[in-house]
Coordinates of C-alpha atoms and ligand atoms in Angstrom, one line a residue:
X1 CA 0.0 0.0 0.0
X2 CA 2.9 2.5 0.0
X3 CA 2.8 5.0 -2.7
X4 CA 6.2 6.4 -3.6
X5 CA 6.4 10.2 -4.8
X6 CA 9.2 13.1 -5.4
X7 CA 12.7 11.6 -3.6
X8 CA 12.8 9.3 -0.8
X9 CA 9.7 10.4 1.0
X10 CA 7.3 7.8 1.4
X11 CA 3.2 8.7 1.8
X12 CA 2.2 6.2 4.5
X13 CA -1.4 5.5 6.0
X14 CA -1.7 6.5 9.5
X15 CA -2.0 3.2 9.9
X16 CA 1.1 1.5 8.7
X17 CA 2.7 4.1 10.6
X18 CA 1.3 3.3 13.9
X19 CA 2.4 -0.4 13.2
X20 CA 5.8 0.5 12.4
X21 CA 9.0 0.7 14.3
X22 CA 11.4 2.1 12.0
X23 CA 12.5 4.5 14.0
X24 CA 14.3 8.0 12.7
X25 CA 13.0 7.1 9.2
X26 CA 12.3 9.9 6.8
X27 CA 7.8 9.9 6.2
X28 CA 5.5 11.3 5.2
X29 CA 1.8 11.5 6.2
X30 CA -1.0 13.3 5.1
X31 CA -4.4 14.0 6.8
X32 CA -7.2 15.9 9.1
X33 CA -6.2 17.9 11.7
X34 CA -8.5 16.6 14.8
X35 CA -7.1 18.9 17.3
X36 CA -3.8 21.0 18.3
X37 CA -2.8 21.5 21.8
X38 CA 0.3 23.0 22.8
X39 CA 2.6 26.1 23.7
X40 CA 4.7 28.8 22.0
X41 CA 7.6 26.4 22.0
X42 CA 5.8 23.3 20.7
X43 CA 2.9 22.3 19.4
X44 CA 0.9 18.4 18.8
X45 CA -1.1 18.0 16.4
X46 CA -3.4 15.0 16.2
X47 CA -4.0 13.9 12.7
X48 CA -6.4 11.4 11.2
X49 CA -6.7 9.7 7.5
X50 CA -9.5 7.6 7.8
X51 CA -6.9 4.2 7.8
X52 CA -7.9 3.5 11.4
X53 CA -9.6 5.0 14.8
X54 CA -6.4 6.3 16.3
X55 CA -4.8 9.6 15.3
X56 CA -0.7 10.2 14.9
X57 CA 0.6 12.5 16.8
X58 CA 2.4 15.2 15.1
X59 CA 5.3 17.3 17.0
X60 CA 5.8 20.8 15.8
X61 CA 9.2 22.5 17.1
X62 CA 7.7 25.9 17.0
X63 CA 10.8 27.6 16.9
X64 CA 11.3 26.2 13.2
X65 CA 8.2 27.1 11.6
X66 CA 6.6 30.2 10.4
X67 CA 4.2 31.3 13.3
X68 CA 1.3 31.9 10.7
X69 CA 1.6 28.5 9.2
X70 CA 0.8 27.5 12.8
X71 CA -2.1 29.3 13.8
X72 CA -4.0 28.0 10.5
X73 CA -3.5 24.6 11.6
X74 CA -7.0 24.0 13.3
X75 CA -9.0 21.5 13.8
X76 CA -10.4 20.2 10.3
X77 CA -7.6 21.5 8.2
X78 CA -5.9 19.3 6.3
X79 CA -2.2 19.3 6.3
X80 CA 0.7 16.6 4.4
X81 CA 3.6 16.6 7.0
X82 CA 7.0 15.1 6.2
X83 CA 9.6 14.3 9.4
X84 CA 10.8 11.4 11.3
X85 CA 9.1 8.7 13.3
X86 CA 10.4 8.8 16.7
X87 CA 9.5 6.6 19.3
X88 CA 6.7 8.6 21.6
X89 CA 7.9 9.4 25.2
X90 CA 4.3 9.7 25.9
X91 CA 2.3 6.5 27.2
X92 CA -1.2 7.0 24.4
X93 CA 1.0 6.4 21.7
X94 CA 4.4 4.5 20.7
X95 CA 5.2 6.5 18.0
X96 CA 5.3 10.1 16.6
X97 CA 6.5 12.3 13.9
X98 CA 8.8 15.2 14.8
X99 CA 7.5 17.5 11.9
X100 CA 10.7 19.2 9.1
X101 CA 7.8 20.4 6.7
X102 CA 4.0 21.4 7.0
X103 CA 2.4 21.9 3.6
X104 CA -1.4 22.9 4.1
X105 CA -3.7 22.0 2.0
X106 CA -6.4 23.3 3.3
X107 CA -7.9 26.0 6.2
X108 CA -10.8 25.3 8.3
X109 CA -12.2 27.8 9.9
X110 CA -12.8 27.3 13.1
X111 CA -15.6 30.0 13.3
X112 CA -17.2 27.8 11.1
X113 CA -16.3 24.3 10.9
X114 CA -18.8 22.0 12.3
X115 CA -17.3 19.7 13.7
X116 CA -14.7 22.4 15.8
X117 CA -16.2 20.6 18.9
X118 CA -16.5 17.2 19.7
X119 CA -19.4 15.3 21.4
X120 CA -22.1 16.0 18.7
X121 CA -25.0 14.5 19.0
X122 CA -25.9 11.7 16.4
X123 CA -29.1 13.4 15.3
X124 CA -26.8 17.0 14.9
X125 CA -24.6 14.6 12.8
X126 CA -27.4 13.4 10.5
X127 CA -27.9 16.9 9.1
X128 CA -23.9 17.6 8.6
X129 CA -24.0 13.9 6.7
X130 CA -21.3 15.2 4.2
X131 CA -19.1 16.0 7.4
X132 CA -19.5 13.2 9.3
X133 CA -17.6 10.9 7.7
X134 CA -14.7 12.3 9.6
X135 CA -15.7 11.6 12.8
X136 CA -14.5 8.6 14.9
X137 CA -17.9 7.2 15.1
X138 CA -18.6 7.6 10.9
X139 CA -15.0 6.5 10.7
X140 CA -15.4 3.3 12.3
X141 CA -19.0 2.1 11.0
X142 CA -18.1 3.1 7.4
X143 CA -14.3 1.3 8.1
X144 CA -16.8 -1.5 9.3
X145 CA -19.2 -1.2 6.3
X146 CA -16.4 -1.7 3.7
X147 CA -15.0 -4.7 5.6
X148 CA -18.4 -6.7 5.8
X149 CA -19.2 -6.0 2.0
X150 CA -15.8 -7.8 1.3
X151 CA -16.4 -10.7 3.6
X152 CA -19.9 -11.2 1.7
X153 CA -18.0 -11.9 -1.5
X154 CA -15.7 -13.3 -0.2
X155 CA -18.3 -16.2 1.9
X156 CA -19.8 -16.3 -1.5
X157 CA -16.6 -16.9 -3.9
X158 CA -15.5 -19.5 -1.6
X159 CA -18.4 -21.3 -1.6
X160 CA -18.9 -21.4 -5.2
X161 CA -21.9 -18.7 -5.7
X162 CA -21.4 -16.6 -8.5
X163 CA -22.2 -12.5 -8.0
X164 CA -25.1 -11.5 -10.2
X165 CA -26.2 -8.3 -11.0
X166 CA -30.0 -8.2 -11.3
X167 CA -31.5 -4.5 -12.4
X168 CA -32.3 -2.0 -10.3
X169 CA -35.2 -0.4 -13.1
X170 CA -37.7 -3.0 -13.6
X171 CA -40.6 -3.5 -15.5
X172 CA -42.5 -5.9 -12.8
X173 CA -44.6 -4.7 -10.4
X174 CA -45.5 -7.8 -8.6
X175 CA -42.1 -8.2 -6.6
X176 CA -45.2 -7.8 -3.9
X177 CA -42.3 -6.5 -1.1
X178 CA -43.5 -3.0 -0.7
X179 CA -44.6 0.1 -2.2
X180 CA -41.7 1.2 -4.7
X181 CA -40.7 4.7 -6.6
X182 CA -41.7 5.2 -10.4
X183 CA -39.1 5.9 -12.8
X184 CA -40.2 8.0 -15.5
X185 CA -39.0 10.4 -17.7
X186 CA -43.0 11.3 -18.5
X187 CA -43.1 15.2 -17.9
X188 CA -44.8 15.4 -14.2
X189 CA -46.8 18.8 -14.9
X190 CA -48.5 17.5 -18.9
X191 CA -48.4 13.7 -18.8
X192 CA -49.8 12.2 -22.2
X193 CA -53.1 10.5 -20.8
X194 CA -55.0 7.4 -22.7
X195 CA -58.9 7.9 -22.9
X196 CA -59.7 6.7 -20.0
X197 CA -58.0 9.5 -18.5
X198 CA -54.8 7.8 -17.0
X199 CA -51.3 8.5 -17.4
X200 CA -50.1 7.0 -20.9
X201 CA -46.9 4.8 -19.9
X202 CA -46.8 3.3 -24.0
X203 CA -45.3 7.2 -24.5
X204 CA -42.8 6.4 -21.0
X205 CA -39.0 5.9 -21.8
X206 CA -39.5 2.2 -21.7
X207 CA -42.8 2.2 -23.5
X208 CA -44.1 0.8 -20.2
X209 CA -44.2 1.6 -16.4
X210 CA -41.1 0.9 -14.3
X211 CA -40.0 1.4 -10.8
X212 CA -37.0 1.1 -8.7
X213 CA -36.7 -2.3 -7.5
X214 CA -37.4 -4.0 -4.6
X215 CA -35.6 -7.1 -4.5
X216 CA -33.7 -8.8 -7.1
X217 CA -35.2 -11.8 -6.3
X218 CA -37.6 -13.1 -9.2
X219 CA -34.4 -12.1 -11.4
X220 CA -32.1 -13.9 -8.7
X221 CA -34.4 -17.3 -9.3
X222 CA -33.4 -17.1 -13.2
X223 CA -29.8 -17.1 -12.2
X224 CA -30.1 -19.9 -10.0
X225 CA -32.1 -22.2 -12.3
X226 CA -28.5 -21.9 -14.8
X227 CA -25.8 -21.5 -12.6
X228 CA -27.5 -23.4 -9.9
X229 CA -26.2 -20.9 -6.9
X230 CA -25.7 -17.2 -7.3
X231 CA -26.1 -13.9 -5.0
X232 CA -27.1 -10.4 -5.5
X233 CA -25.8 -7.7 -3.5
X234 CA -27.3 -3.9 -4.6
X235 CA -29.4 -1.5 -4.3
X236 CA -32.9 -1.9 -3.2
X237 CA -35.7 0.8 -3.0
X238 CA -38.9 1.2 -1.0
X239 CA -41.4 3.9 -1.1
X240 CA -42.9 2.9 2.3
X241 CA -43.4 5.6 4.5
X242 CA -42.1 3.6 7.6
X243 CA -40.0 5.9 10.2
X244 CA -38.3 4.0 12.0
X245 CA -35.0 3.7 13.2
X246 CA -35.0 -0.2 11.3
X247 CA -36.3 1.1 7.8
X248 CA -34.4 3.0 4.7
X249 CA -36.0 3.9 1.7
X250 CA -32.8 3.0 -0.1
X251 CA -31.0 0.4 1.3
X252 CA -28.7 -2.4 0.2
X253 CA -29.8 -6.6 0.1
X254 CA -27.7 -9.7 -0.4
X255 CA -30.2 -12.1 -1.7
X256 CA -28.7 -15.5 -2.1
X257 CA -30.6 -18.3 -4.3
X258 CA -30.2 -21.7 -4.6
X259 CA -31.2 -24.3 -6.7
X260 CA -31.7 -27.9 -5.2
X261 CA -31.9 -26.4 -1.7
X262 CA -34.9 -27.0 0.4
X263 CA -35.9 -24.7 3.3
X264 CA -33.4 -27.0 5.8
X265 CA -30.4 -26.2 3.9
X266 CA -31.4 -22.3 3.4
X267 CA -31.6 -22.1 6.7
X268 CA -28.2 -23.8 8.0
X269 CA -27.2 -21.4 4.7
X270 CA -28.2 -18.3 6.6
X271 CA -26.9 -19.6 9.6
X272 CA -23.0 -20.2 8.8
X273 CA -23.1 -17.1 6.2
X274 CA -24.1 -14.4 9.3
X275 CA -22.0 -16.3 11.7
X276 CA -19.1 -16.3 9.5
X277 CA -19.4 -12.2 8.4
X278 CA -19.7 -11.8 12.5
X279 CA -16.6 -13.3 13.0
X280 CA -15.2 -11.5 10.7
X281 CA -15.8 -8.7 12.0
X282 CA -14.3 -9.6 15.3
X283 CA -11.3 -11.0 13.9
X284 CA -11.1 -7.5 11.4
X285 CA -12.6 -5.0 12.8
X286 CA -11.6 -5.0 16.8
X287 CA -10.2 -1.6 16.9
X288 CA -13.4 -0.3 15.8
X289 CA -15.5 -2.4 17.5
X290 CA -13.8 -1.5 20.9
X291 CA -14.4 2.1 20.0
X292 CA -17.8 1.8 19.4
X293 CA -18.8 -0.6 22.2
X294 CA -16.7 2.4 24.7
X295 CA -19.3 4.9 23.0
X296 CA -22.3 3.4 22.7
X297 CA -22.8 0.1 23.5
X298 CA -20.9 -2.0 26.1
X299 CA -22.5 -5.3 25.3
X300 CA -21.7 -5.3 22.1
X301 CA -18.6 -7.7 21.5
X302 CA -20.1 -10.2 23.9
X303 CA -23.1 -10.2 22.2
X304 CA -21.4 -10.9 18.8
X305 CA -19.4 -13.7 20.3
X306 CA -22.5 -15.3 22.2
X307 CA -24.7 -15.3 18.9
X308 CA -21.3 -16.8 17.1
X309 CA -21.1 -19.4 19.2
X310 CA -24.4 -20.6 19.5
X311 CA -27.0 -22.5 17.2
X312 CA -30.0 -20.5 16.6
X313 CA -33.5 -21.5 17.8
X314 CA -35.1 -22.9 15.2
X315 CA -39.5 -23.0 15.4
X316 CA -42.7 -22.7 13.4
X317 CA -44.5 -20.0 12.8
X318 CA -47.5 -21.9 14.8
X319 CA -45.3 -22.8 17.5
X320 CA -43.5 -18.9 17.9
X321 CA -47.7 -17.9 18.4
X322 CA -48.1 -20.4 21.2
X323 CA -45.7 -18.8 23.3
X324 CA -46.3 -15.2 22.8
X325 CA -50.0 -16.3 23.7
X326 CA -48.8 -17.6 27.0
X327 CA -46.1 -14.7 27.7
X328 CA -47.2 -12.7 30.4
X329 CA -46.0 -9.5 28.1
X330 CA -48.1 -6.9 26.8
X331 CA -48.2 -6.0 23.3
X332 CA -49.4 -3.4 20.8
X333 CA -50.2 -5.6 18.4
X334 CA -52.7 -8.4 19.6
X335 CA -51.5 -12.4 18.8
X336 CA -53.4 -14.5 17.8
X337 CA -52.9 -17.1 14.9
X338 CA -52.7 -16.1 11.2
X339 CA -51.1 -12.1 12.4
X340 CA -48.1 -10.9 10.7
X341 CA -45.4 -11.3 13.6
X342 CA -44.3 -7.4 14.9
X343 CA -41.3 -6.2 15.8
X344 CA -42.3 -5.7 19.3
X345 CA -43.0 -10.2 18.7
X346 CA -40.0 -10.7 17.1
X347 CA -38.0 -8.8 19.8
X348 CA -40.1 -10.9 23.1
X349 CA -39.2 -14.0 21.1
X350 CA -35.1 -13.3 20.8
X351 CA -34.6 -11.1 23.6
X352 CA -37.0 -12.9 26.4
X353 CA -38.0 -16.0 25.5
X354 CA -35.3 -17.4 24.0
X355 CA -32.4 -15.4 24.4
X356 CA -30.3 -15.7 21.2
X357 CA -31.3 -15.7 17.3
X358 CA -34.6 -17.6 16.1
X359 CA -35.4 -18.6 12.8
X360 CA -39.5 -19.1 12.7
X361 CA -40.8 -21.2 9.5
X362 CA -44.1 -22.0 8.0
X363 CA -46.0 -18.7 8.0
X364 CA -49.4 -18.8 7.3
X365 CA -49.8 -18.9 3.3
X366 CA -52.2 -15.4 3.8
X367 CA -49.2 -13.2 5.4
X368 CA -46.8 -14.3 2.8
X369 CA -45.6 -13.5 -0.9
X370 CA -47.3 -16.2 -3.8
X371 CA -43.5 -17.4 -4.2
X372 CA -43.5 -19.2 -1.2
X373 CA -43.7 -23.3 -1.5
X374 CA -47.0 -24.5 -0.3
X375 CA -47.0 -26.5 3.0
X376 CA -49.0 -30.1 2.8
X377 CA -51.7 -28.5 5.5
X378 CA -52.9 -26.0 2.7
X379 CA -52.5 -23.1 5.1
X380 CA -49.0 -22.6 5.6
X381 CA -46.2 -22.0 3.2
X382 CA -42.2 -22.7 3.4
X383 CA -40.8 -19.3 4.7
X384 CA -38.0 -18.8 7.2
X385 CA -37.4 -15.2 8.8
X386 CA -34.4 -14.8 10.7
X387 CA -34.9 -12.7 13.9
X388 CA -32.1 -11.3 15.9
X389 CA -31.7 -9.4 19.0
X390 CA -32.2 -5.7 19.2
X391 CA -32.9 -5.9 15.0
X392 CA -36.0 -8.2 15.0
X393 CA -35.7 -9.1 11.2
X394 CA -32.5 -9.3 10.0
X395 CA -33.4 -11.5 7.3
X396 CA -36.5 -12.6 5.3
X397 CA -36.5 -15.9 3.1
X398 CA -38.3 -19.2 1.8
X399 CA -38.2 -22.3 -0.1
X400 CA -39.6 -21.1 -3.4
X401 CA -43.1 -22.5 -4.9
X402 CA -41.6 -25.0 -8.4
X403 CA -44.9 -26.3 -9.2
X404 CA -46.1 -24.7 -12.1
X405 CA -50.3 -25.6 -11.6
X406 CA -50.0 -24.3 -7.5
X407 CA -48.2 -21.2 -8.5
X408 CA -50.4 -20.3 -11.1
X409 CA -53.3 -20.7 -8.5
X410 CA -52.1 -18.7 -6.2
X411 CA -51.4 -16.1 -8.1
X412 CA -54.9 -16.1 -9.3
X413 CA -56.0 -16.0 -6.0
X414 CA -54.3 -12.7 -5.5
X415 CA -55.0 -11.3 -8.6
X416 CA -51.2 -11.2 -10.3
X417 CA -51.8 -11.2 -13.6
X418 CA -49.7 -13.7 -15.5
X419 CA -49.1 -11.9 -18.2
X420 CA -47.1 -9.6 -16.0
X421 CA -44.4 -12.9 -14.8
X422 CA -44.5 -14.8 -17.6
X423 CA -41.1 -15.1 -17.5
X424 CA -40.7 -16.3 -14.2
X425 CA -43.3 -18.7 -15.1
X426 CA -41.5 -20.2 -17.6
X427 CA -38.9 -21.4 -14.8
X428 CA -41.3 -23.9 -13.7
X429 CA -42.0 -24.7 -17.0
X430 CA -38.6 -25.5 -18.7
X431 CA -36.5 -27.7 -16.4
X432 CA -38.1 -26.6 -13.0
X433 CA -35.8 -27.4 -9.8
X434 CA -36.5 -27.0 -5.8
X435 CA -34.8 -24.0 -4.5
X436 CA -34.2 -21.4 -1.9
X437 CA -33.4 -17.9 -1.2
X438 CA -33.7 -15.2 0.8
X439 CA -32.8 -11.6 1.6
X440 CA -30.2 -9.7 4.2
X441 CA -30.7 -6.5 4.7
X442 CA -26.9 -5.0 4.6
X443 CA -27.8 -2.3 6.6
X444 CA -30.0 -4.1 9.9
X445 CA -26.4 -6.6 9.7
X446 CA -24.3 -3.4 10.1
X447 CA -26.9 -2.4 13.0
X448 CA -26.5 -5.4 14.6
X449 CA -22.6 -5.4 14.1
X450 CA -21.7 -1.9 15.1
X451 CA -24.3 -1.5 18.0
X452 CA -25.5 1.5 16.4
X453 CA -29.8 2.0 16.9
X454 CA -30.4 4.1 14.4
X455 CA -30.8 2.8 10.5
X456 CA -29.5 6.0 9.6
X457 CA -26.1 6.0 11.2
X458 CA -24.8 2.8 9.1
X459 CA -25.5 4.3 5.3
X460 CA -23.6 7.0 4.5
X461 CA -26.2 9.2 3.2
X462 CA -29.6 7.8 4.6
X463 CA -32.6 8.1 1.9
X464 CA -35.9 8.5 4.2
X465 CA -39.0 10.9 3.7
X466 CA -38.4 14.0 3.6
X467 CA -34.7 13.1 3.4
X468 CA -32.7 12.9 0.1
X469 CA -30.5 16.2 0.0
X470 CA -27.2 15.1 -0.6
Ligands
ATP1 P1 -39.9 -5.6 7.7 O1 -41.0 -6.5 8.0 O2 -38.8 -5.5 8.8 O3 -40.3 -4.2 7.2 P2 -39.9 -7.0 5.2 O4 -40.5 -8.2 5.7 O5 -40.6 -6.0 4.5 O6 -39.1 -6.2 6.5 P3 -38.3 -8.4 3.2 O7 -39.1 -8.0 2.1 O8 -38.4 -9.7 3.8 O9 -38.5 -7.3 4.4 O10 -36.8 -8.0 2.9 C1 -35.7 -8.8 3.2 C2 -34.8 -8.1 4.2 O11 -34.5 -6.7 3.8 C3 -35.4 -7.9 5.6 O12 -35.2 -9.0 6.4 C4 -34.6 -6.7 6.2 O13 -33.3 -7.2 6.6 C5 -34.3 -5.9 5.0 N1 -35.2 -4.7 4.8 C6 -36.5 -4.8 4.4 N2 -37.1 -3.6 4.3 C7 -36.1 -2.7 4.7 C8 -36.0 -1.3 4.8 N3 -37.0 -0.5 4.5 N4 -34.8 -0.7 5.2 C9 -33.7 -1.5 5.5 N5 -33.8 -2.9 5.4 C10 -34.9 -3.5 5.0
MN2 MN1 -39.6 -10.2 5.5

């Protein structure tokens, strides 16, 4: 990762630079200025490149620099240094660079800057999202964020899936996961209308109406009945207007499908594939995870290593009612068999009752999408969500319906119109094959990894209502 430039300087991450012990070296670093503390003889700068939570500590002899250069290094500024690395006399780091040149690149003022002060609030931090990244807290769930999208392609690549990319416009409506966003280029003021008065989507872009996604599944099953198991990982869009600290309006899935896998294997599937990105995490990610667990959440690293290291419950649908029937708890949302399971359920169930991950099966065939394979009783169908502490539903999934005749009646009974999927009908007519899938939602994993509550502190730039402005 060293980059070399002009002479013998070498442009190191912070990072490698904390590791290394080659002391009185010539280096250079370059960074964000997180604070300077000091006197008129010398001066410590704390700078940060984003390579890790820590900051190097840079020692400025006053005495050999310009005192104007000085006073413009505030917090925020961005400055390349080149000096030695000297072993620290001070005990909160090991090493140091005793500063020959400053170059800044860039003032800050501290009138201002934003984030002058530390100790924002998160909520102050969602409206400075284009700042925030430079925080230690944005620092370490986006370091986080990065490391857990590689560990998904790599769980994938070594287990023989192959990435593929399904399309984020699509022509189907009948994804049935949600309301979504329309895509048109139709102008929103003078729309061509057809007789009957409504908007004329033959005149659209694509000659028809199209939305944003909401799952790449039904384009996921194609892949899987050819290359027998593949995995999506993109974009997804909802136009729900769900505010809650476990919803996005844009947010990223990993939907895994699998040909020749019934709802058994998808299961032990989702079981090894979130255990091993936890533990990747822990064995990748500790710095971070320390930080954050001293910040926010102290039970964090022991909850990661309890679920890790223990099998998830695994119950029906019918049975998860039982018990929330009997629980002395109170809830919002009434039980009773044949309700779609709540959060405030799914949360009892994890967090109460059974005290580590559940994975409930066999919905009732009414609450569920017309993909799902149909149960022998006639009432239930094959679908497995996978609930997790403090999240709920982490992720969503089923044994898919092959059988061309019950598919098609089902989807009469819910009035899809077949026209619309006759290309995902033709699956079951050509070569049809059991198979499995499901969905993870990238951003309720990051939740549950980084201990963070809020939805919105794990994305970047969040997409809610009344929220897209950079
Ligand atoms: P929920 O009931 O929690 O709203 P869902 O049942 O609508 O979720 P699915 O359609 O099963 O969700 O989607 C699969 C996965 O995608 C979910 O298990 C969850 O992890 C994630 N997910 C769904 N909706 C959202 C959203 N609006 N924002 C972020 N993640 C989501
Ligand atoms: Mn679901």
């Amino acid at each position: 990762m060293q980059v070399i430039i002009k002479r013998n300087f070498i442009t190191m991450r912070i990072k490698e630079l904390l590791a290394s012990r080659d002391f009185n070296s010539e280096v250079e670093v370059k960074g964000w200025i997180r604070t300077k503390r000091g006197n008129k003889n010398i001066a410590f700068v704390a700078l940060n490149d984003g390579s890790i939570i820590h900051n190097i500590q840079v020692v400025i002899d006053m005495s050999r620099f310009d005192e104007e250069l000085i006073r413009k290094l505030t917090t925020g500024s961005c400055i390349a240094v080149r000096g030695k690395l000297v072993e620290s006399p001070g005990k909160e780091q090991q090493v140091e660079v005793h500063a020959d040149s400053v170059l800044l690149y860039g003032t800050a003022d501290p009138e201002s800057y934003p984030l002058q002060k530390k100790g924002h609030t998160l909520e102050f931090l969602r409206e400075i999202a284009h700042l925030r990244p430079r925080t230690n807290t944005f620092g370490a769930v986006l370091r986080i964020r990065h490391a857990m999208a590689f560990a998904i392609h790599e769980y994938f690549n070594d287990h023989g899936f192959y990435y593929l990319h399904t399309p984020i416009i699509t022509g189907s409506d009948a994804e049935g996961a949600g309301e979504m966003f329309r895509v048109t280029v139709l102008d929103a003021k003078n729309p061509p209308l057809k007789e009957d008065g409504h908007v004329d989507f033959s005149e659209d872009f694509f000659g028809r109406e199209t939305n944003l996604t909401v799952s790449g599944q039904l384009e996921g099953e194609l892949g899987a009945l050819a290359l027998s198991c593949i995995y999506t990982f993109g974009p997804t869009f909802r136009a729900e207007n769900s505010n809650t600290p476990r919803h996005l309006a844009e947010f990223w899935m990993i939907e895994p499908e699998m040909a020749f896998y019934e709802i058994e294997d998808n299961m032990n599937l989702a079981e090894d594939f979130l255990k091993y990105l936890i533990r990747y995490a822990l064995d990748n990610c500790k710095e971070d995870l320390e930080f954050l667990m001293n910040m926010y959440d102290k039970e964090l690293v022991s909850r990661l290593n309890f679920v890790v290291s223990n099998n998830f419950e695994r119950i029906t649908y019918t049975r998860a009612i039982e018990i929330l029937e009997q629980s002395d708890a109170t809830f919002e949302f009434p039980v009773s068999w044949g309700i779609d399971i709540q959060t405030e359920h799914e949360r009892y169930l994890v967090e109460k009752h059974f005290k580590k991950p559940v994975i409930v099966t066999d919905y009732p065939m009414a609450i569920k999408a017309f993909y799902m394979k149909q149960n022998d009783d006639g009432k239930t169908v094959r679908g497995m969500d996978v609930l997790f502490p403090k999240i709920g539903e982490i992720i969503g999934g089923s044994q898919r319906e092959e059988d061309l005749e019950k598919l098609s009646r089902r989807m009469k009974e819910l009035k899809i119109p077949e026209k619309d999927l006759w290309w995902y009908l033709d699956t079951r007519k050509f070569g049809s094959a059991p198979h499995s899938g499901f969905g993870l939602g990238f951003e309720r994993l990051l939740l549950f990894i980084t201990g963070m509550s809020n939805i919105r502190d794990v994305i970047p730039f969040p997409r809610f209502p009344k929220n897209a402005d950079f």
